[in-house]
GROMACS .gro file of N, CA and C in nm:
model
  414
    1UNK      N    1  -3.259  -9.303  -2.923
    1UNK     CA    2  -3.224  -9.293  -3.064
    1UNK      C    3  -3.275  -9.162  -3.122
    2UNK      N    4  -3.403  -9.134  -3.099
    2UNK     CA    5  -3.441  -8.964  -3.106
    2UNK      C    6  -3.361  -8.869  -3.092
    3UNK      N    7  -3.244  -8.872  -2.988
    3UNK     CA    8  -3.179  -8.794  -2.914
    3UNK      C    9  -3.126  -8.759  -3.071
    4UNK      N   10  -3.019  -8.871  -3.061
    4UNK     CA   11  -2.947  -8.877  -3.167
    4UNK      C   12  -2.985  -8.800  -3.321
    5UNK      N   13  -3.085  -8.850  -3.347
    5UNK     CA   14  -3.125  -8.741  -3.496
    5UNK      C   15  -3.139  -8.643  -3.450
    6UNK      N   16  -3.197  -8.593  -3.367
    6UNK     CA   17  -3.235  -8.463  -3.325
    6UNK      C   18  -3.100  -8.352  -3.323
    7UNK      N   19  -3.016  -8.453  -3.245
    7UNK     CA   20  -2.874  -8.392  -3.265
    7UNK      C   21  -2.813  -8.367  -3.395
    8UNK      N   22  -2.833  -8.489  -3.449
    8UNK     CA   23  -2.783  -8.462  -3.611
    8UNK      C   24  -2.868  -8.360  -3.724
    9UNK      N   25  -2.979  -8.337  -3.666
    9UNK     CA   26  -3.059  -8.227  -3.812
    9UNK      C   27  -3.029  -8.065  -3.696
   10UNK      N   28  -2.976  -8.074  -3.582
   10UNK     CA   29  -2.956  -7.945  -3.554
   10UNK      C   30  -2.830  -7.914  -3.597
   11UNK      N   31  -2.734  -8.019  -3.584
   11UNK     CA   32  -2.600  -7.994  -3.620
   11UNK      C   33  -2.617  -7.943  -3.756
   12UNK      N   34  -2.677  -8.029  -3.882
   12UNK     CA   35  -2.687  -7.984  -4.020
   12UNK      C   36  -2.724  -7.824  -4.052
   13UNK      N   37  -2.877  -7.823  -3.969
   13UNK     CA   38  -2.918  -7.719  -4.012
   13UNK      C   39  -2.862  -7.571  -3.879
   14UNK      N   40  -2.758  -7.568  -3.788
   14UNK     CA   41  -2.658  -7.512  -3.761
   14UNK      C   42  -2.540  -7.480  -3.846
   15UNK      N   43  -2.489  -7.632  -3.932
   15UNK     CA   44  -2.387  -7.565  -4.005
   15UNK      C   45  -2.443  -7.449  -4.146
   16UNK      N   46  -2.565  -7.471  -4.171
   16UNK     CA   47  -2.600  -7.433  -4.266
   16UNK      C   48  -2.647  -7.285  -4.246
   17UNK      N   49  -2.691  -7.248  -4.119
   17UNK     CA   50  -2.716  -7.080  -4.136
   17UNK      C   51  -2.584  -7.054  -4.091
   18UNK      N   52  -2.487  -7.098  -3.965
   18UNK     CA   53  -2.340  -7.089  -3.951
   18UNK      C   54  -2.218  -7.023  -4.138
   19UNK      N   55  -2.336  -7.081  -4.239
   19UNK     CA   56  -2.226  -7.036  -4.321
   19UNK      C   57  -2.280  -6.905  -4.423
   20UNK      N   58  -2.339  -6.850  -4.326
   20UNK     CA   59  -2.446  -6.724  -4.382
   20UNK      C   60  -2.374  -6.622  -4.429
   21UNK      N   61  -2.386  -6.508  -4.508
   21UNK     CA   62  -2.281  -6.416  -4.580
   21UNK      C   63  -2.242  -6.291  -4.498
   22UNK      N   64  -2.106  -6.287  -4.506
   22UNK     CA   65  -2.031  -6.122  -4.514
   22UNK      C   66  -2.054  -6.113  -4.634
   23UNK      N   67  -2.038  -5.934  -4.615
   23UNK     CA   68  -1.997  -5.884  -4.793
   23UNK      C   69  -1.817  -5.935  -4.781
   24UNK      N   70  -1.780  -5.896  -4.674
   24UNK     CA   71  -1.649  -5.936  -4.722
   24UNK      C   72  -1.562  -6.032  -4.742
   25UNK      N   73  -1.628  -6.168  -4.658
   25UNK     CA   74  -1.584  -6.325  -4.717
   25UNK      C   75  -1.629  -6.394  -4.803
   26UNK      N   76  -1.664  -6.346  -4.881
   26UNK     CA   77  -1.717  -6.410  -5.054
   26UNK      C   78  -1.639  -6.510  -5.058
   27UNK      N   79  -1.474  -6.552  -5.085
   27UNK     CA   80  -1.451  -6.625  -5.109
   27UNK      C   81  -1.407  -6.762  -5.015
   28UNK      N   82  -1.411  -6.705  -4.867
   28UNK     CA   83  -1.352  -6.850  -4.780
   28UNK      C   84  -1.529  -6.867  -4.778
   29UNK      N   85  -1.614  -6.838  -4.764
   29UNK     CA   86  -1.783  -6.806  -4.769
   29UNK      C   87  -1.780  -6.979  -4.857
   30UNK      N   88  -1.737  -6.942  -4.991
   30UNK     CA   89  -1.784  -7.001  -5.130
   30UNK      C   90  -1.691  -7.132  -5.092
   31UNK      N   91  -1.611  -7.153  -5.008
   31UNK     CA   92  -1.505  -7.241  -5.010
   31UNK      C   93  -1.566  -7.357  -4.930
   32UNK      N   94  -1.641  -7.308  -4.779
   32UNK     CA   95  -1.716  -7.360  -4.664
   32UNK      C   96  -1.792  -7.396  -4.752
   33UNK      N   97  -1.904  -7.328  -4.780
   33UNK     CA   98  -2.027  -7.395  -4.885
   33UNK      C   99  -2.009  -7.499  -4.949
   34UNK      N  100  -1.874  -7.515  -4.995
   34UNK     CA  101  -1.856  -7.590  -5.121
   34UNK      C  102  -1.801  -7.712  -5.036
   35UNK      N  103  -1.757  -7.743  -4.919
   35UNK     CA  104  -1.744  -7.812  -4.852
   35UNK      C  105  -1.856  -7.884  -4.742
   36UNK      N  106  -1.919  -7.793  -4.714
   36UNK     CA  107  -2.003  -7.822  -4.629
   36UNK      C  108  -2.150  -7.908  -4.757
   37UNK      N  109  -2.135  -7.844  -4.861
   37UNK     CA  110  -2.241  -7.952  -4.927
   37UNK      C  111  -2.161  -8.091  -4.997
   38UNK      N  112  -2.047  -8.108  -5.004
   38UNK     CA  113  -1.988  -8.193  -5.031
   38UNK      C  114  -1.992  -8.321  -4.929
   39UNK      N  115  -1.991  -8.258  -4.766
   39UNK     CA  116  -2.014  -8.317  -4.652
   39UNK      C  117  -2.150  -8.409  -4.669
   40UNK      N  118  -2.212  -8.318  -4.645
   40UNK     CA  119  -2.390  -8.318  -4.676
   40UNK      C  120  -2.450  -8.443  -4.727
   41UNK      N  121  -2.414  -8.427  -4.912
   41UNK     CA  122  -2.432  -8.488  -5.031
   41UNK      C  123  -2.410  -8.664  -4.927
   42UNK      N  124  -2.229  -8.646  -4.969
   42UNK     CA  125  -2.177  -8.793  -4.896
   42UNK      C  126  -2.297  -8.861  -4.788
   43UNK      N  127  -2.325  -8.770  -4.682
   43UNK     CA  128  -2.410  -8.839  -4.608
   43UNK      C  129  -2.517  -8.870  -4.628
   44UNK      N  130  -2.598  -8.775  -4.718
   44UNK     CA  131  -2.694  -8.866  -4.731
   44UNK      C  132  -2.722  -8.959  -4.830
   45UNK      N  133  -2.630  -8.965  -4.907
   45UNK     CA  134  -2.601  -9.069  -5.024
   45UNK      C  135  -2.586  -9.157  -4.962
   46UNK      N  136  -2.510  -9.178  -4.853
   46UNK     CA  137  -2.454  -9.281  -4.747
   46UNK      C  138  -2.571  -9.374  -4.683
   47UNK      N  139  -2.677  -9.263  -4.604
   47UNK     CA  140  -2.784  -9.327  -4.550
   47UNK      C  141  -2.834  -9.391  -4.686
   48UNK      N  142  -2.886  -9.298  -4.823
   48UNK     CA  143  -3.009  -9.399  -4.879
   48UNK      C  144  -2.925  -9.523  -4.945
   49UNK      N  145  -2.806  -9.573  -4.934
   49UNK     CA  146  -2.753  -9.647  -4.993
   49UNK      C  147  -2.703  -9.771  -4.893
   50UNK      N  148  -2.707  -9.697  -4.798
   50UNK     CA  149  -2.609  -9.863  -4.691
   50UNK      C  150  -2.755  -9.974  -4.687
   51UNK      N  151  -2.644 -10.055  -4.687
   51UNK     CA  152  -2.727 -10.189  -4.701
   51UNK      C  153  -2.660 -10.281  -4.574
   52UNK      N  154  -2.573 -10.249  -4.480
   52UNK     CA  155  -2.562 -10.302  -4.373
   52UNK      C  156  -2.555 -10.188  -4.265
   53UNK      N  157  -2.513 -10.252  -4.111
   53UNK     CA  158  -2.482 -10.232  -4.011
   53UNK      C  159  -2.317 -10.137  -4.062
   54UNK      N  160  -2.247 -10.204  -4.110
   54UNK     CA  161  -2.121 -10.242  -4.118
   54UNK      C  162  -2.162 -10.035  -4.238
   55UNK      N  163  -2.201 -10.057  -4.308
   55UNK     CA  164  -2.200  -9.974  -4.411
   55UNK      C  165  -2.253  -9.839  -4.347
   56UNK      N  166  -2.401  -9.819  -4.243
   56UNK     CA  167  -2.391  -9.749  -4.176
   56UNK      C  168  -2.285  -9.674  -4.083
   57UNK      N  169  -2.173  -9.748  -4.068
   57UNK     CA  170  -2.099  -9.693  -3.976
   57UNK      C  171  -1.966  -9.623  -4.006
   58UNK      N  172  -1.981  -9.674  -4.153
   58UNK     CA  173  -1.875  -9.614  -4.229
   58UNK      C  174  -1.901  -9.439  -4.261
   59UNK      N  175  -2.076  -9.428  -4.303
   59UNK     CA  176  -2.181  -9.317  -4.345
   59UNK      C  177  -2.094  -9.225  -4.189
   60UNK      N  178  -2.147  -9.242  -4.081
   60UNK     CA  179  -2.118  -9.158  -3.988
   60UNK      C  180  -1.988  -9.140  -3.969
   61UNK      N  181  -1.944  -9.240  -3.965
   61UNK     CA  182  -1.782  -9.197  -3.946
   61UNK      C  183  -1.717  -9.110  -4.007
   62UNK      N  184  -1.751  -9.137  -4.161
   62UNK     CA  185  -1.727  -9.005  -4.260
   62UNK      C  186  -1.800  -8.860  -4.271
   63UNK      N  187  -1.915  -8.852  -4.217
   63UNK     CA  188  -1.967  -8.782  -4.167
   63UNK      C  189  -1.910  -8.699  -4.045
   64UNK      N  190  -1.855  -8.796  -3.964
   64UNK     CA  191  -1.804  -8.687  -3.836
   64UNK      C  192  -1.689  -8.672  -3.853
   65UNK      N  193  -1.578  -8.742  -3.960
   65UNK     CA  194  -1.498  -8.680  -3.991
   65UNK      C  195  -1.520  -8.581  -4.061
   66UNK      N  196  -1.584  -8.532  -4.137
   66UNK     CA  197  -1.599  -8.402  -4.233
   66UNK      C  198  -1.649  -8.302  -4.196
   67UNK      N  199  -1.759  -8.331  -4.081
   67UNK     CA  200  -1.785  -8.201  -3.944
   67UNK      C  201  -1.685  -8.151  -3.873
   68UNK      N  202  -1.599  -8.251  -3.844
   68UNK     CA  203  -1.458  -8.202  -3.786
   68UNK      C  204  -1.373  -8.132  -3.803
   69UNK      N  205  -1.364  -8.135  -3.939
   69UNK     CA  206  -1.266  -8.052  -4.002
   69UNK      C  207  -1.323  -7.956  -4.045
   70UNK      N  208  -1.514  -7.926  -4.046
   70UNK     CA  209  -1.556  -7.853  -4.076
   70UNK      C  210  -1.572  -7.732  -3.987
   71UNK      N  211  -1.632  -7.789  -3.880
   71UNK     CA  212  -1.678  -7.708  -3.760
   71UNK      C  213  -1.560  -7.575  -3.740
   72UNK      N  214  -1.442  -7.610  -3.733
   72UNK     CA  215  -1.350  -7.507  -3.663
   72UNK      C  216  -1.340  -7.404  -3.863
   73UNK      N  217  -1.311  -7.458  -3.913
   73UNK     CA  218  -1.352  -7.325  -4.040
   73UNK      C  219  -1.424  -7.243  -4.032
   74UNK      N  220  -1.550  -7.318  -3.990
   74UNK     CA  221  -1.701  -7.233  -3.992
   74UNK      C  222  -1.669  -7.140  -3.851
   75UNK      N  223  -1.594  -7.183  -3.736
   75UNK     CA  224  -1.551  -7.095  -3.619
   75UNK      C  225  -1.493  -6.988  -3.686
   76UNK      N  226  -1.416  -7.062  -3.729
   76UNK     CA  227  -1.262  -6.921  -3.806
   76UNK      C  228  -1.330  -6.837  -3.857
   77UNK      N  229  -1.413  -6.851  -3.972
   77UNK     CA  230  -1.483  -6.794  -4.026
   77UNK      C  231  -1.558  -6.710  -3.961
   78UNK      N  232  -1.665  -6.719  -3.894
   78UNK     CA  233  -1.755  -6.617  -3.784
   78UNK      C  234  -1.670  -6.506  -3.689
   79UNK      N  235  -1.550  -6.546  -3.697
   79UNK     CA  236  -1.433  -6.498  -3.590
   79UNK      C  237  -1.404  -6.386  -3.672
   80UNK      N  238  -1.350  -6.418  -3.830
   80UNK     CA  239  -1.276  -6.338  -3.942
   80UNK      C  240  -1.355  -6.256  -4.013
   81UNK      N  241  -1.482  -6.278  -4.002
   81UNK     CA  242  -1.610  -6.228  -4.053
   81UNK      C  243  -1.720  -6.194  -3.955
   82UNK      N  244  -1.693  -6.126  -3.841
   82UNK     CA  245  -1.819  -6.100  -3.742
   82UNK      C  246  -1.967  -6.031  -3.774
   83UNK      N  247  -1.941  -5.974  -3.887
   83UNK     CA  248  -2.068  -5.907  -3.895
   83UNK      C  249  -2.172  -5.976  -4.038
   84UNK      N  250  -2.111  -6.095  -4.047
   84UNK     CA  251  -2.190  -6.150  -4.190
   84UNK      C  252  -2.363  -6.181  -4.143
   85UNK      N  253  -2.452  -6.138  -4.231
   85UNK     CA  254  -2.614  -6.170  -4.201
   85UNK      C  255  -2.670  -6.278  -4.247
   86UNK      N  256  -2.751  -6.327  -4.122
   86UNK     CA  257  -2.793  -6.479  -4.165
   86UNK      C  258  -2.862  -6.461  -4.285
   87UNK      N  259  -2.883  -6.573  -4.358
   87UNK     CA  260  -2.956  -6.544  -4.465
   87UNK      C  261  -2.939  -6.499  -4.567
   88UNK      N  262  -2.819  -6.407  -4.599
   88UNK     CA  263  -2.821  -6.378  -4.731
   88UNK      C  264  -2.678  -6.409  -4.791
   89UNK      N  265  -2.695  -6.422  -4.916
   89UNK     CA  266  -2.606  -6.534  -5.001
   89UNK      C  267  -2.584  -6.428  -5.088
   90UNK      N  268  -2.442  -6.431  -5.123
   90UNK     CA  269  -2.344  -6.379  -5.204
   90UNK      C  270  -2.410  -6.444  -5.345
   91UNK      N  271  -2.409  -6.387  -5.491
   91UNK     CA  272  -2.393  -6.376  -5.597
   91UNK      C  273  -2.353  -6.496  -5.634
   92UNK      N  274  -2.358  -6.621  -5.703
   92UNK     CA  275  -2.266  -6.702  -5.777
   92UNK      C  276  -2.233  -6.840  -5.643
   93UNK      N  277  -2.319  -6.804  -5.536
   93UNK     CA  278  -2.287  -6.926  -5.418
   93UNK      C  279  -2.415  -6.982  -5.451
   94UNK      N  280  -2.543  -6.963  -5.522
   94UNK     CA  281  -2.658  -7.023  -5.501
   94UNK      C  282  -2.642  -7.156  -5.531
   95UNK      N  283  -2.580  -7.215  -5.643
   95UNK     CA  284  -2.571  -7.335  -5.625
   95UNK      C  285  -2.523  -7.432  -5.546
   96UNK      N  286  -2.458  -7.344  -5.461
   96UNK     CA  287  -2.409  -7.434  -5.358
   96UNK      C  288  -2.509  -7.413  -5.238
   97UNK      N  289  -2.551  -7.356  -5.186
   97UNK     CA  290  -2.687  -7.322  -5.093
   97UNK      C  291  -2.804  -7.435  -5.210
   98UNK      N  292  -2.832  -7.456  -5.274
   98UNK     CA  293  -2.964  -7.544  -5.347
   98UNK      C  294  -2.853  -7.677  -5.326
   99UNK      N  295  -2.761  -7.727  -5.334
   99UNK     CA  296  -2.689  -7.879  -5.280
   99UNK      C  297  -2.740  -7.872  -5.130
  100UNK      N  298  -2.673  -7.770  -5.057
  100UNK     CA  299  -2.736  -7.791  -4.914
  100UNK      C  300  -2.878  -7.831  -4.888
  101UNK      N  301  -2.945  -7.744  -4.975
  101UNK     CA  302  -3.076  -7.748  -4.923
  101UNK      C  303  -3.129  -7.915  -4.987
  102UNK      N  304  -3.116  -7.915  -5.096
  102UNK     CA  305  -3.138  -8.047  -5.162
  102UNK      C  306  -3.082  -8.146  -5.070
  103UNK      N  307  -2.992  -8.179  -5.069
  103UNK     CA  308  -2.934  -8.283  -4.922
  103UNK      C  309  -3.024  -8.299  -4.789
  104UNK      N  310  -3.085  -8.157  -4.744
  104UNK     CA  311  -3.157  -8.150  -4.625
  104UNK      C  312  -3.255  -8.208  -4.649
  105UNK      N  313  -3.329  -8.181  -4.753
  105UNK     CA  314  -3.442  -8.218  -4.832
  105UNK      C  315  -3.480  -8.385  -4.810
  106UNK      N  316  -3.317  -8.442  -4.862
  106UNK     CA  317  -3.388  -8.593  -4.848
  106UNK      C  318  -3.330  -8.668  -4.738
  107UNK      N  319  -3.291  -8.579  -4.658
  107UNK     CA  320  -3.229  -8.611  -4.514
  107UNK      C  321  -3.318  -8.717  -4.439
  108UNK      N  322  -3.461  -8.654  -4.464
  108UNK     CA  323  -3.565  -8.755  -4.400
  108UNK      C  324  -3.583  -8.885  -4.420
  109UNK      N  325  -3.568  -8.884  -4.537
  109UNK     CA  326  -3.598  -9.005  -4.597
  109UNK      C  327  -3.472  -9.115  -4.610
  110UNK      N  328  -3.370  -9.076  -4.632
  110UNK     CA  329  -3.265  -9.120  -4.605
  110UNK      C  330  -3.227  -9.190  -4.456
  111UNK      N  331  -3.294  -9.089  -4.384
  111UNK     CA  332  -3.263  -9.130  -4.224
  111UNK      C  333  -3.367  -9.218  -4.184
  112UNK      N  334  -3.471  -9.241  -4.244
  112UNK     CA  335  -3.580  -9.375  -4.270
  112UNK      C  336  -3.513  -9.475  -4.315
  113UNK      N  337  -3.430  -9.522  -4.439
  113UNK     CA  338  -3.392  -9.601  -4.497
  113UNK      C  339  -3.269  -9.644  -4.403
  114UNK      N  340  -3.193  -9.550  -4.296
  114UNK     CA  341  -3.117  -9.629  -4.196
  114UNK      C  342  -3.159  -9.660  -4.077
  115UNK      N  343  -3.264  -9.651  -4.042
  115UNK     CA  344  -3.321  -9.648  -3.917
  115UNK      C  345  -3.338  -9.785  -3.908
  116UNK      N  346  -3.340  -9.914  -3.986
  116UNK     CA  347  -3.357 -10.038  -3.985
  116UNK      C  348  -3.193 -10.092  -3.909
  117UNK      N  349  -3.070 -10.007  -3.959
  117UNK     CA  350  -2.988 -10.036  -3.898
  117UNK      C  351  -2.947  -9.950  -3.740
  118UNK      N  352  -3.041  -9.912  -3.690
  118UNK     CA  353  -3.033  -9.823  -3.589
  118UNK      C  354  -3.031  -9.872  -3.414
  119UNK      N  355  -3.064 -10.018  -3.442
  119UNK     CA  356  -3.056 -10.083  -3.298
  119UNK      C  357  -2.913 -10.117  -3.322
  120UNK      N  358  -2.866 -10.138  -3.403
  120UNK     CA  359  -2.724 -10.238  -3.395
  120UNK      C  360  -2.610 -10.143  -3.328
  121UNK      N  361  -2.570 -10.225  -3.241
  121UNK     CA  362  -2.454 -10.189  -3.138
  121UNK      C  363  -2.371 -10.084  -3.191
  122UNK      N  364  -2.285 -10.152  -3.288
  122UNK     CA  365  -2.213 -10.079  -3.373
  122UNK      C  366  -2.235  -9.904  -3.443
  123UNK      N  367  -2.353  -9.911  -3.470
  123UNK     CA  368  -2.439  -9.800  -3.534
  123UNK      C  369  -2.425  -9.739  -3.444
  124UNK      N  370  -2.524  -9.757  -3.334
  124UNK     CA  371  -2.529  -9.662  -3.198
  124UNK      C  372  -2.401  -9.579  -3.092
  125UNK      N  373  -2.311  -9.691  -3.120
  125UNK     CA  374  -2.152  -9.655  -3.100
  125UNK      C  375  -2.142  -9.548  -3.198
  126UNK      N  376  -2.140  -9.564  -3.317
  126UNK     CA  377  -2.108  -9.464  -3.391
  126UNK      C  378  -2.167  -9.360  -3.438
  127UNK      N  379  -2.303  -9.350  -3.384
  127UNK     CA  380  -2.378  -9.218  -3.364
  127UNK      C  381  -2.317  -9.158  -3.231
  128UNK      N  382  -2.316  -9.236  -3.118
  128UNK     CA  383  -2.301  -9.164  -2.990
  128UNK      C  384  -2.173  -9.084  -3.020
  129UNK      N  385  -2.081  -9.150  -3.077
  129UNK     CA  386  -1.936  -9.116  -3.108
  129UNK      C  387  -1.901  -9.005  -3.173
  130UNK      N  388  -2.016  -8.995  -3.255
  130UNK     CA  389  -2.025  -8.856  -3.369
  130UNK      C  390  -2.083  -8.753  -3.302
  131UNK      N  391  -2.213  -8.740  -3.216
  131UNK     CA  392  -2.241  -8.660  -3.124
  131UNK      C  393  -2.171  -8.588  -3.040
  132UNK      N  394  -2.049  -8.713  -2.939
  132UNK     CA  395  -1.971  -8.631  -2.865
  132UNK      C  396  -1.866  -8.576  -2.922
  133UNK      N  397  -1.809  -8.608  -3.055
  133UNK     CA  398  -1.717  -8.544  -3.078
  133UNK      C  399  -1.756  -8.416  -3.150
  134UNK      N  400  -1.848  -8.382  -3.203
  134UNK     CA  401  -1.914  -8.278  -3.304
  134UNK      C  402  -1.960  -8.166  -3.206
  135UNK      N  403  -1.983  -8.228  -3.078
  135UNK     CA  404  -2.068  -8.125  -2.945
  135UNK      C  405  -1.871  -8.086  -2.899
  136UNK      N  406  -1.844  -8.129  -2.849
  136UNK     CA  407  -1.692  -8.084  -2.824
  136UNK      C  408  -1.645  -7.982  -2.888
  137UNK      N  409  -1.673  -7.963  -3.043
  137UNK     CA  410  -1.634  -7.873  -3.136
  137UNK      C  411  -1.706  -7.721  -3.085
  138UNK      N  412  -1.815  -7.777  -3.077
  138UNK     CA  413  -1.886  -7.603  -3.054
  138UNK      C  414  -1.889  -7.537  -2.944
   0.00000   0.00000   0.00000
């Protein structure tokens, strides 16, 4: 089960320097961001809120659907933008970098509050499920 988070806070905090600045993609830049904390938010709203098995699995599912569609942008992007530097953030994106970070923030705690549903079959199916399909992407 370790495996598993471990996988999931590298994936997060991968997509999150992954969407680091060109000067010259300001705006697909601001678009990813704005998606990728939208992703984020959902999930961990998801963890501190499920109250079943059943509800957990919905959290990931939507989760690895929104990596999915995320992951190959954030490709495109690095492809269309090769020389952007980790770390620094365009003008007018900070609020969307402070959602990311805020999301990461209570990632922990969130992932405490599902860890009660973390033996259940179902769950584990749908972590393993999110893993291999999210590792496929990269």
């Amino acid at each position: 089960m370790k495996k598993h988070v471990i996988v999931l806070l590298s994936i997060l905090f991968t997509a999150l320097f992954m969407t680091a600045c060109s000067s010259d993609g300001t705006g697909d830049l601001e678009s990813l961001m704005k998606k990728q904390a939208d992703v984020m938010e959902k999930f961990v709203d998801g963890m501190e809120k499920a109250q079943s098995a059943d509800d957990m699995v919905k959290v990931i599912e939507t989760y690895t659907a929104g990596m999915k569609e995320l992951i190959p942008q954030l490709q495109e992007f690095q492809k269309k933008y090769p020389d952007f530097e980790n770390g620094v953030v365009p003008k007018g994106l900070e609020d969307e970098v402070q959602r990311v970070e805020q999301a990461s923030s209570r990632f922990s705690s969130a992932m405490m509050n599902s860890m009660r549903f973390m033996m259940d079959a179902k769950v584990q199916e749908a972590m393993a499920k999110m893993s291999e399909e999210i590792s496929e992407q990269e």
